[in-house]
PDB file of C-alpha atoms in Angstrom:
ATOM      1  CA  MET A   1      -3.556  16.401  -9.380  1.00  0.00           C
ATOM      2  CA  ARG A   2      -5.205  16.825  -6.039  1.00  0.00           C
ATOM      3  CA  VAL A   3      -4.927  13.934  -3.539  1.00  0.00           C
ATOM      4  CA  LEU A   4      -6.656  13.295  -0.303  1.00  0.00           C
ATOM      5  CA  VAL A   5      -4.745  11.216   2.412  1.00  0.00           C
ATOM      6  CA  SER A   6      -6.841   9.995   5.170  1.00  0.00           C
ATOM      7  CA  VAL A   7      -4.713   8.816   8.044  1.00  0.00           C
ATOM      8  CA  ASP A   8      -5.877   6.427  10.725  1.00  0.00           C
ATOM      9  CA  MET A   9      -3.453   5.153  13.526  1.00  0.00           C
ATOM     10  CA  GLU A  10      -4.223   1.486  14.358  1.00  0.00           C
ATOM     11  CA  GLY A  11      -2.692   0.317  11.152  1.00  0.00           C
ATOM     12  CA  ILE A  12       0.591   2.186  11.611  1.00  0.00           C
ATOM     13  CA  ALA A  13       3.785   0.078  11.926  1.00  0.00           C
ATOM     14  CA  GLY A  14       4.767  -0.326  15.499  1.00  0.00           C
ATOM     15  CA  VAL A  15       1.139  -0.204  16.858  1.00  0.00           C
ATOM     16  CA  VAL A  16      -0.235  -3.338  18.522  1.00  0.00           C
ATOM     17  CA  ASP A  17      -2.331  -2.099  21.648  1.00  0.00           C
ATOM     18  CA  GLY A  18      -4.901   0.212  22.763  1.00  0.00           C
ATOM     19  CA  GLU A  19      -2.451   2.211  24.682  1.00  0.00           C
ATOM     20  CA  ASP A  20      -0.504   2.803  21.455  1.00  0.00           C
ATOM     21  CA  VAL A  21      -3.408   4.884  19.976  1.00  0.00           C
ATOM     22  CA  SER A  22      -4.863   6.486  23.125  1.00  0.00           C
ATOM     23  CA  PRO A  23      -3.938  10.001  24.383  1.00  0.00           C
ATOM     24  CA  GLY A  24      -2.543  10.051  27.872  1.00  0.00           C
ATOM     25  CA  HIS A  25      -0.202   7.073  27.441  1.00  0.00           C
ATOM     26  CA  ALA A  26       3.505   7.299  26.710  1.00  0.00           C
ATOM     27  CA  GLU A  27       3.320   4.872  23.700  1.00  0.00           C
ATOM     28  CA  TYR A  28       0.659   7.244  22.178  1.00  0.00           C
ATOM     29  CA  GLU A  29       3.083  10.190  22.291  1.00  0.00           C
ATOM     30  CA  ARG A  30       5.847   8.138  20.685  1.00  0.00           C
ATOM     31  CA  ASN A  31       3.503   6.780  18.003  1.00  0.00           C
ATOM     32  CA  ARG A  32       2.412  10.256  16.988  1.00  0.00           C
ATOM     33  CA  SER A  33       5.763  10.573  15.352  1.00  0.00           C
ATOM     34  CA  LEU A  34       5.390   7.330  13.616  1.00  0.00           C
ATOM     35  CA  ILE A  35       1.810   8.218  12.263  1.00  0.00           C
ATOM     36  CA  THR A  36       3.119  11.575  11.002  1.00  0.00           C
ATOM     37  CA  ALA A  37       6.174   9.834   9.302  1.00  0.00           C
ATOM     38  CA  GLU A  38       3.839   7.400   7.437  1.00  0.00           C
ATOM     39  CA  ALA A  39       1.726  10.330   6.360  1.00  0.00           C
ATOM     40  CA  ASN A  40       4.816  12.114   5.155  1.00  0.00           C
ATOM     41  CA  ALA A  41       5.745   9.068   3.200  1.00  0.00           C
ATOM     42  CA  ALA A  42       2.577   9.240   1.417  1.00  0.00           C
ATOM     43  CA  VAL A  43       2.890  12.967   0.647  1.00  0.00           C
ATOM     44  CA  ARG A  44       6.379  12.368  -0.677  1.00  0.00           C
ATOM     45  CA  GLY A  45       5.034   9.701  -2.982  1.00  0.00           C
ATOM     46  CA  VAL A  46       2.384  11.906  -4.414  1.00  0.00           C
ATOM     47  CA  TYR A  47       5.022  14.519  -5.235  1.00  0.00           C
ATOM     48  CA  ALA A  48       7.325  11.987  -6.631  1.00  0.00           C
ATOM     49  CA  CYS A  49       4.373  11.184  -9.201  1.00  0.00           C
ATOM     50  CA  ASP A  50       3.394  14.944  -9.720  1.00  0.00           C
ATOM     51  CA  PRO A  51       5.584  17.646  -8.554  1.00  0.00           C
ATOM     52  CA  ASP A  52       2.700  20.145  -9.037  1.00  0.00           C
ATOM     53  CA  ALA A  53       0.167  18.204  -6.840  1.00  0.00           C
ATOM     54  CA  GLN A  54      -2.018  19.501  -4.141  1.00  0.00           C
ATOM     55  CA  VAL A  55      -2.105  17.179  -1.075  1.00  0.00           C
ATOM     56  CA  LEU A  56      -4.827  17.409   1.690  1.00  0.00           C
ATOM     57  CA  VAL A  57      -3.989  15.312   4.809  1.00  0.00           C
ATOM     58  CA  THR A  58      -7.063  14.533   6.919  1.00  0.00           C
ATOM     59  CA  GLU A  59      -6.914  13.063  10.330  1.00  0.00           C
ATOM     60  CA  ALA A  60      -8.916   9.988  10.715  1.00  0.00           C
ATOM     61  CA  HIS A  61      -8.442   8.582  14.227  1.00  0.00           C
ATOM     62  CA  GLY A  62     -10.073   9.365  17.563  1.00  0.00           C
ATOM     63  CA  GLY A  63     -10.285  13.052  18.128  1.00  0.00           C
ATOM     64  CA  PHE A  64      -8.644  13.792  14.812  1.00  0.00           C
ATOM     65  CA  ARG A  65      -5.740  15.428  16.651  1.00  0.00           C
ATOM     66  CA  ASN A  66      -2.790  12.932  16.365  1.00  0.00           C
ATOM     67  CA  LEU A  67      -0.459  13.933  13.871  1.00  0.00           C
ATOM     68  CA  LEU A  68       2.281  16.410  14.848  1.00  0.00           C
ATOM     69  CA  PRO A  69       1.684  19.474  12.665  1.00  0.00           C
ATOM     70  CA  GLU A  70       5.230  20.749  13.059  1.00  0.00           C
ATOM     71  CA  GLN A  71       6.592  17.507  11.613  1.00  0.00           C
ATOM     72  CA  LEU A  72       4.216  17.140   8.708  1.00  0.00           C
ATOM     73  CA  ASP A  73       5.632  17.736   5.232  1.00  0.00           C
ATOM     74  CA  ARG A  74       5.121  21.483   4.707  1.00  0.00           C
ATOM     75  CA  ARG A  75       3.839  21.094   1.182  1.00  0.00           C
ATOM     76  CA  ALA A  76       0.687  19.409   2.516  1.00  0.00           C
ATOM     77  CA  GLU A  77      -2.357  21.000   4.089  1.00  0.00           C
ATOM     78  CA  LEU A  78      -3.844  19.445   7.257  1.00  0.00           C
ATOM     79  CA  LEU A  79      -7.332  19.012   8.303  1.00  0.00           C
ATOM     80  CA  ARG A  80      -7.358  18.507  12.150  1.00  0.00           C
ATOM     81  CA  GLY A  81      -9.981  18.393  14.902  1.00  0.00           C
ATOM     82  CA  LYS A  82     -13.752  17.434  15.016  1.00  0.00           C
ATOM     83  CA  PRO A  83     -16.498  17.629  13.970  1.00  0.00           C
ATOM     84  CA  LYS A  84     -15.477  17.744  10.228  1.00  0.00           C
ATOM     85  CA  PRO A  85     -17.742  17.336   7.336  1.00  0.00           C
ATOM     86  CA  ASP A  86     -17.517  13.847   6.106  1.00  0.00           C
ATOM     87  CA  GLY A  87     -15.578  12.783   9.299  1.00  0.00           C
ATOM     88  CA  MET A  88     -12.577  10.563   8.242  1.00  0.00           C
ATOM     89  CA  MET A  89     -13.026  11.724   4.681  1.00  0.00           C
ATOM     90  CA  ALA A  90     -13.090  15.379   5.358  1.00  0.00           C
ATOM     91  CA  GLY A  91     -11.849  17.257   2.157  1.00  0.00           C
ATOM     92  CA  LEU A  92     -13.863  15.338  -0.300  1.00  0.00           C
ATOM     93  CA  ALA A  93     -16.067  18.335  -0.853  1.00  0.00           C
ATOM     94  CA  ASP A  94     -13.066  20.243  -2.169  1.00  0.00           C
ATOM     95  CA  GLY A  95     -12.566  17.721  -4.934  1.00  0.00           C
ATOM     96  CA  ALA A  96      -9.814  15.147  -5.469  1.00  0.00           C
ATOM     97  CA  ASP A  97      -8.339  12.984  -8.193  1.00  0.00           C
ATOM     98  CA  ALA A  98      -7.478  10.067  -5.906  1.00  0.00           C
ATOM     99  CA  ALA A  99      -7.457   9.153  -2.088  1.00  0.00           C
ATOM    100  CA  LEU A 100      -5.049   7.207  -0.185  1.00  0.00           C
ATOM    101  CA  PHE A 101      -5.715   5.423   3.214  1.00  0.00           C
ATOM    102  CA  ILE A 102      -2.816   5.327   5.676  1.00  0.00           C
ATOM    103  CA  GLY A 103      -2.685   3.360   8.785  1.00  0.00           C
ATOM    104  CA  TYR A 104      -6.165   1.806   8.475  1.00  0.00           C
ATOM    105  CA  HIS A 105      -7.328  -1.257  10.397  1.00  0.00           C
ATOM    106  CA  GLY A 106      -9.796  -4.126   9.765  1.00  0.00           C
ATOM    107  CA  LYS A 107     -13.524  -4.068  10.407  1.00  0.00           C
ATOM    108  CA  ALA A 108     -15.241  -5.265  13.451  1.00  0.00           C
ATOM    109  CA  GLY A 109     -15.119  -9.039  13.904  1.00  0.00           C
ATOM    110  CA  THR A 110     -12.241  -9.750  11.469  1.00  0.00           C
ATOM    111  CA  PRO A 111     -10.160 -12.750  12.936  1.00  0.00           C
ATOM    112  CA  ARG A 112      -6.707 -11.991  13.811  1.00  0.00           C
ATOM    113  CA  SER A 113      -6.865  -8.432  12.879  1.00  0.00           C
ATOM    114  CA  VAL A 114      -4.831  -5.952  14.808  1.00  0.00           C
ATOM    115  CA  LEU A 115      -7.253  -3.569  16.834  1.00  0.00           C
ATOM    116  CA  ALA A 116     -10.120  -4.393  14.520  1.00  0.00           C
ATOM    117  CA  HIS A 117     -13.257  -2.405  14.851  1.00  0.00           C
ATOM    118  CA  THR A 118     -15.691  -0.224  12.900  1.00  0.00           C
ATOM    119  CA  ILE A 119     -15.679   3.466  13.781  1.00  0.00           C
ATOM    120  CA  HIS A 120     -16.296   2.772  17.654  1.00  0.00           C
ATOM    121  CA  GLY A 121     -15.183  -0.410  19.046  1.00  0.00           C
ATOM    122  CA  GLY A 122     -17.312   0.000  22.201  1.00  0.00           C
ATOM    123  CA  VAL A 123     -20.573   0.472  20.343  1.00  0.00           C
ATOM    124  CA  VAL A 124     -20.435  -1.246  16.773  1.00  0.00           C
ATOM    125  CA  ALA A 125     -20.665  -5.055  16.052  1.00  0.00           C
ATOM    126  CA  ASP A 126     -21.382  -4.523  12.274  1.00  0.00           C
ATOM    127  CA  VAL A 127     -22.406  -1.963   9.516  1.00  0.00           C
ATOM    128  CA  ARG A 128     -24.281  -3.168   6.658  1.00  0.00           C
ATOM    129  CA  CYS A 129     -25.343  -1.377   3.395  1.00  0.00           C
ATOM    130  CA  GLU A 130     -27.715  -3.247   1.088  1.00  0.00           C
ATOM    131  CA  GLY A 131     -26.873  -6.297   3.292  1.00  0.00           C
ATOM    132  CA  ARG A 132     -23.196  -5.936   2.750  1.00  0.00           C
ATOM    133  CA  SER A 133     -20.975  -5.778   5.889  1.00  0.00           C
ATOM    134  CA  LEU A 134     -18.544  -2.864   5.673  1.00  0.00           C
ATOM    135  CA  GLY A 135     -15.679  -1.528   7.780  1.00  0.00           C
ATOM    136  CA  GLU A 136     -14.179   1.861   7.638  1.00  0.00           C
ATOM    137  CA  ILE A 137     -12.328   0.856   4.522  1.00  0.00           C
ATOM    138  CA  GLY A 138     -15.523   0.025   2.565  1.00  0.00           C
ATOM    139  CA  LEU A 139     -17.537   2.887   4.063  1.00  0.00           C
ATOM    140  CA  ASN A 140     -14.890   5.494   3.185  1.00  0.00           C
ATOM    141  CA  ALA A 141     -14.127   4.077  -0.137  1.00  0.00           C
ATOM    142  CA  ALA A 142     -17.787   4.090  -1.072  1.00  0.00           C
ATOM    143  CA  LEU A 143     -18.183   7.651   0.055  1.00  0.00           C
ATOM    144  CA  ALA A 144     -15.268   8.762  -2.022  1.00  0.00           C
ATOM    145  CA  ALA A 145     -16.486   6.690  -4.948  1.00  0.00           C
ATOM    146  CA  HIS A 146     -19.915   8.615  -4.678  1.00  0.00           C
ATOM    147  CA  SER A 147     -17.886  11.809  -5.255  1.00  0.00           C
ATOM    148  CA  GLY A 148     -15.968  10.134  -8.123  1.00  0.00           C
ATOM    149  CA  VAL A 149     -12.802   9.742  -6.233  1.00  0.00           C
ATOM    150  CA  PRO A 150     -11.103   6.332  -6.315  1.00  0.00           C
ATOM    151  CA  VAL A 151      -9.191   5.133  -3.339  1.00  0.00           C
ATOM    152  CA  VAL A 152      -5.981   3.876  -4.781  1.00  0.00           C
ATOM    153  CA  LEU A 153      -3.943   2.609  -1.941  1.00  0.00           C
ATOM    154  CA  VAL A 154      -4.347   1.452   1.685  1.00  0.00           C
ATOM    155  CA  SER A 155      -1.603   0.718   4.285  1.00  0.00           C
ATOM    156  CA  GLY A 156      -2.096  -1.494   7.428  1.00  0.00           C
ATOM    157  CA  ASP A 157      -1.650  -5.163   8.455  1.00  0.00           C
ATOM    158  CA  ASP A 158      -2.305  -8.113   6.133  1.00  0.00           C
ATOM    159  CA  THR A 159      -5.975  -8.484   6.931  1.00  0.00           C
ATOM    160  CA  VAL A 160      -6.547  -4.843   5.894  1.00  0.00           C
ATOM    161  CA  ALA A 161      -4.975  -5.794   2.534  1.00  0.00           C
ATOM    162  CA  ALA A 162      -7.422  -8.623   1.987  1.00  0.00           C
ATOM    163  CA  GLU A 163     -10.405  -6.519   3.221  1.00  0.00           C
ATOM    164  CA  ALA A 164      -9.418  -3.673   0.714  1.00  0.00           C
ATOM    165  CA  ALA A 165      -9.086  -6.092  -2.157  1.00  0.00           C
ATOM    166  CA  LEU A 166     -12.838  -7.037  -1.782  1.00  0.00           C
ATOM    167  CA  VAL A 167     -14.249  -3.474  -1.639  1.00  0.00           C
ATOM    168  CA  ALA A 168     -11.786  -1.945  -4.113  1.00  0.00           C
ATOM    169  CA  PRO A 169     -10.545  -4.517  -6.788  1.00  0.00           C
ATOM    170  CA  GLY A 170      -7.221  -3.295  -8.027  1.00  0.00           C
ATOM    171  CA  ILE A 171      -6.336  -1.160  -5.095  1.00  0.00           C
ATOM    172  CA  HIS A 172      -2.635  -1.017  -4.082  1.00  0.00           C
ATOM    173  CA  THR A 173      -1.739  -2.232  -0.699  1.00  0.00           C
ATOM    174  CA  VAL A 174       1.192  -1.706   1.558  1.00  0.00           C
ATOM    175  CA  VAL A 175       1.443  -4.289   4.481  1.00  0.00           C
ATOM    176  CA  VAL A 176       3.396  -2.737   7.193  1.00  0.00           C
ATOM    177  CA  LYS A 177       2.832  -5.578   9.727  1.00  0.00           C
ATOM    178  CA  ARG A 178       1.649  -9.156   9.760  1.00  0.00           C
ATOM    179  CA  ALA A 179      -1.246  -9.719  12.203  1.00  0.00           C
ATOM    180  CA  ILE A 180      -0.765 -12.397  14.780  1.00  0.00           C
ATOM    181  CA  GLY A 181      -3.816 -11.391  16.858  1.00  0.00           C
ATOM    182  CA  PHE A 182      -5.938  -8.548  18.025  1.00  0.00           C
ATOM    183  CA  TYR A 183      -2.900  -7.216  20.152  1.00  0.00           C
ATOM    184  CA  ALA A 184      -0.101  -8.710  18.386  1.00  0.00           C
ATOM    185  CA  ALA A 185       1.757  -8.458  15.195  1.00  0.00           C
ATOM    186  CA  ALA A 186       4.996  -9.010  13.271  1.00  0.00           C
ATOM    187  CA  LEU A 187       6.220  -5.600  12.392  1.00  0.00           C
ATOM    188  CA  LEU A 188       8.331  -3.910   9.762  1.00  0.00           C
ATOM    189  CA  HIS A 189      10.869  -1.352  10.981  1.00  0.00           C
ATOM    190  CA  PRO A 190       9.058   2.073  10.850  1.00  0.00           C
ATOM    191  CA  ASP A 191      11.573   3.359   8.309  1.00  0.00           C
ATOM    192  CA  GLU A 192      11.102   0.439   5.959  1.00  0.00           C
ATOM    193  CA  ALA A 193       7.181   0.992   6.182  1.00  0.00           C
ATOM    194  CA  CYS A 194       7.667   4.498   5.155  1.00  0.00           C
ATOM    195  CA  ASP A 195       9.898   3.568   2.345  1.00  0.00           C
ATOM    196  CA  ARG A 196       7.397   1.104   1.014  1.00  0.00           C
ATOM    197  CA  ILE A 197       4.484   3.553   1.306  1.00  0.00           C
ATOM    198  CA  GLU A 198       6.572   6.229  -0.547  1.00  0.00           C
ATOM    199  CA  GLN A 199       7.511   3.678  -3.355  1.00  0.00           C
ATOM    200  CA  GLU A 200       4.097   2.404  -3.804  1.00  0.00           C
ATOM    201  CA  VAL A 201       2.059   5.800  -4.041  1.00  0.00           C
ATOM    202  CA  PRO A 202       3.281   6.743  -7.412  1.00  0.00           C
ATOM    203  CA  LYS A 203       2.242   3.239  -8.913  1.00  0.00           C
ATOM    204  CA  ALA A 204      -1.070   3.531  -7.174  1.00  0.00           C
ATOM    205  CA  LEU A 205      -1.756   6.984  -8.581  1.00  0.00           C
ATOM    206  CA  ALA A 206      -0.705   5.824 -12.154  1.00  0.00           C
ATOM    207  CA  ASP A 207      -3.310   3.040 -11.901  1.00  0.00           C
ATOM    208  CA  ARG A 208      -6.172   5.011 -10.492  1.00  0.00           C
ATOM    209  CA  GLU A 209      -8.419   4.702 -13.447  1.00  0.00           C
ATOM    210  CA  ALA A 210      -8.154   0.993 -13.353  1.00  0.00           C
ATOM    211  CA  ILE A 211      -9.363   0.744  -9.616  1.00  0.00           C
ATOM    212  CA  GLN A 212     -13.029   0.148  -9.139  1.00  0.00           C
ATOM    213  CA  PRO A 213     -14.089   0.878  -5.488  1.00  0.00           C
ATOM    214  CA  LEU A 214     -17.418  -0.175  -4.316  1.00  0.00           C
ATOM    215  CA  ARG A 215     -20.122   2.301  -5.137  1.00  0.00           C
ATOM    216  CA  PHE A 216     -23.713   2.544  -4.128  1.00  0.00           C
ATOM    217  CA  ASP A 217     -26.072   4.491  -6.366  1.00  0.00           C
ATOM    218  CA  GLY A 218     -29.592   5.366  -5.446  1.00  0.00           C
ATOM    219  CA  PRO A 219     -31.315   4.460  -2.093  1.00  0.00           C
ATOM    220  CA  VAL A 220     -29.315   2.497   0.531  1.00  0.00           C
ATOM    221  CA  LEU A 221     -30.803   0.241   3.142  1.00  0.00           C
ATOM    222  CA  LEU A 222     -28.630   0.733   6.048  1.00  0.00           C
ATOM    223  CA  GLU A 223     -28.335  -1.451   9.199  1.00  0.00           C
ATOM    224  CA  VAL A 224     -26.232  -0.778  12.190  1.00  0.00           C
ATOM    225  CA  GLU A 225     -25.834  -3.533  14.764  1.00  0.00           C
ATOM    226  CA  VAL A 226     -24.666  -2.355  18.165  1.00  0.00           C
ATOM    227  CA  LEU A 227     -23.154  -4.381  21.160  1.00  0.00           C
ATOM    228  CA  ARG A 228     -26.108  -3.838  23.618  1.00  0.00           C
ATOM    229  CA  PRO A 229     -29.746  -2.991  23.245  1.00  0.00           C
ATOM    230  CA  ASN A 230     -29.551   0.009  25.413  1.00  0.00           C
ATOM    231  CA  MET A 231     -27.325   1.514  22.724  1.00  0.00           C
ATOM    232  CA  THR A 232     -30.343   1.573  20.317  1.00  0.00           C
ATOM    233  CA  GLU A 233     -32.599   3.789  22.422  1.00  0.00           C
ATOM    234  CA  ARG A 234     -31.425   7.233  21.790  1.00  0.00           C
ATOM    235  CA  ALA A 235     -31.000   6.508  18.067  1.00  0.00           C
ATOM    236  CA  LEU A 236     -34.684   5.710  17.765  1.00  0.00           C
ATOM    237  CA  LEU A 237     -35.246   9.532  18.073  1.00  0.00           C
ATOM    238  CA  ILE A 238     -33.876   9.917  14.591  1.00  0.00           C
ATOM    239  CA  PRO A 239     -36.881  10.146  12.222  1.00  0.00           C
ATOM    240  CA  GLY A 240     -37.202   6.964  10.050  1.00  0.00           C
ATOM    241  CA  ILE A 241     -35.111   4.778  12.219  1.00  0.00           C
ATOM    242  CA  GLU A 242     -36.601   1.418  13.250  1.00  0.00           C
ATOM    243  CA  ARG A 243     -35.322  -1.393  15.493  1.00  0.00           C
ATOM    244  CA  THR A 244     -35.403  -4.788  13.859  1.00  0.00           C
ATOM    245  CA  ASP A 245     -34.155  -6.722  16.895  1.00  0.00           C
ATOM    246  CA  GLY A 246     -32.654  -6.038  20.121  1.00  0.00           C
ATOM    247  CA  CYS A 247     -29.356  -4.546  18.887  1.00  0.00           C
ATOM    248  CA  THR A 248     -30.026  -3.759  15.149  1.00  0.00           C
ATOM    249  CA  LEU A 249     -31.182  -0.489  13.779  1.00  0.00           C
ATOM    250  CA  ARG A 250     -32.442  -0.006  10.265  1.00  0.00           C
ATOM    251  CA  TYR A 251     -32.854   3.094   8.135  1.00  0.00           C
ATOM    252  CA  ALA A 252     -33.869   3.633   4.415  1.00  0.00           C
ATOM    253  CA  ALA A 253     -31.449   6.288   3.213  1.00  0.00           C
ATOM    254  CA  PRO A 254     -32.051   8.098  -0.117  1.00  0.00           C
ATOM    255  CA  ASP A 255     -28.388   7.804  -0.988  1.00  0.00           C
ATOM    256  CA  PHE A 256     -25.014   6.691   0.335  1.00  0.00           C
ATOM    257  CA  PRO A 257     -23.752  10.118   1.881  1.00  0.00           C
ATOM    258  CA  THR A 258     -26.927  10.089   3.877  1.00  0.00           C
ATOM    259  CA  ALA A 259     -26.402   6.608   5.062  1.00  0.00           C
ATOM    260  CA  TYR A 260     -22.774   7.536   6.052  1.00  0.00           C
ATOM    261  CA  GLN A 261     -23.992  10.417   8.008  1.00  0.00           C
ATOM    262  CA  VAL A 262     -26.776   8.411   9.797  1.00  0.00           C
ATOM    263  CA  THR A 263     -24.245   5.707  10.693  1.00  0.00           C
ATOM    264  CA  GLN A 264     -22.098   8.183  12.360  1.00  0.00           C
ATOM    265  CA  LEU A 265     -25.117   9.712  14.222  1.00  0.00           C
ATOM    266  CA  ILE A 266     -26.308   6.241  15.450  1.00  0.00           C
ATOM    267  CA  ILE A 267     -22.828   5.551  16.777  1.00  0.00           C
ATOM    268  CA  MET A 268     -22.562   8.970  18.497  1.00  0.00           C
ATOM    269  CA  LEU A 269     -25.913   8.450  20.253  1.00  0.00           C
ATOM    270  CA  GLY A 270     -25.175   4.853  21.100  1.00  0.00           C
ATOM    271  CA  GLY A 271     -21.901   5.949  22.813  1.00  0.00           C
ATOM    272  CA  ILE A 272     -23.405   8.353  25.156  1.00  0.00           C
TER     273      ILE A 272
END
């Protein structure tokens, strides 16, 4: 069995503030150990299910340089740094039997959700595919599904669990904190969070054929709504992009992977 583990940071137990996930702050340095510990819990869960498994851990937060490589389970391979093909889902091209999302957060605009945003909180108000609003959970699950890879587990706060259930019915969830607000949560002890992740991963992998992640076949109408009109201007240089109102860009993608790539490009240009 080959398993891809995509590891974000905002959904890690203990994290509630921007400083917790931003390099240059003391809390971030402490939380690097916590994110690595939760990744390790997922890796251990995979090997408990299949001792002969191959596990690829791919960084999915910020500059993709957050985990502490020397603390990562030595059986796993780490994809680190950017840019990476497929971004948060780098490693899909190598093939996988399942994917796990560790430390994920809610999409932009989700009430009460800890540090909720979609890809870039300073740029994006919403991303829609075929009219359906999607956050990172939905976008990444759909990209994996396009490659035939089911996302079988996600960890994060309780709003993450609710969002994931809508985009991947049957998905297993591990709630490591209960959201109180954007900057507040009731937290599990980090060790307890790791124990729950490790215990749930084998169950999720065993159920992988029953999980039905969102999938887009054929052309995809992409809409990216940004926060301010000026953030659309550079993106209009992309052939085929049109602006439908002051803050919304639309693109007719031939398939979902192209829509995923164009979303990343729009956000990069909007953030300049």
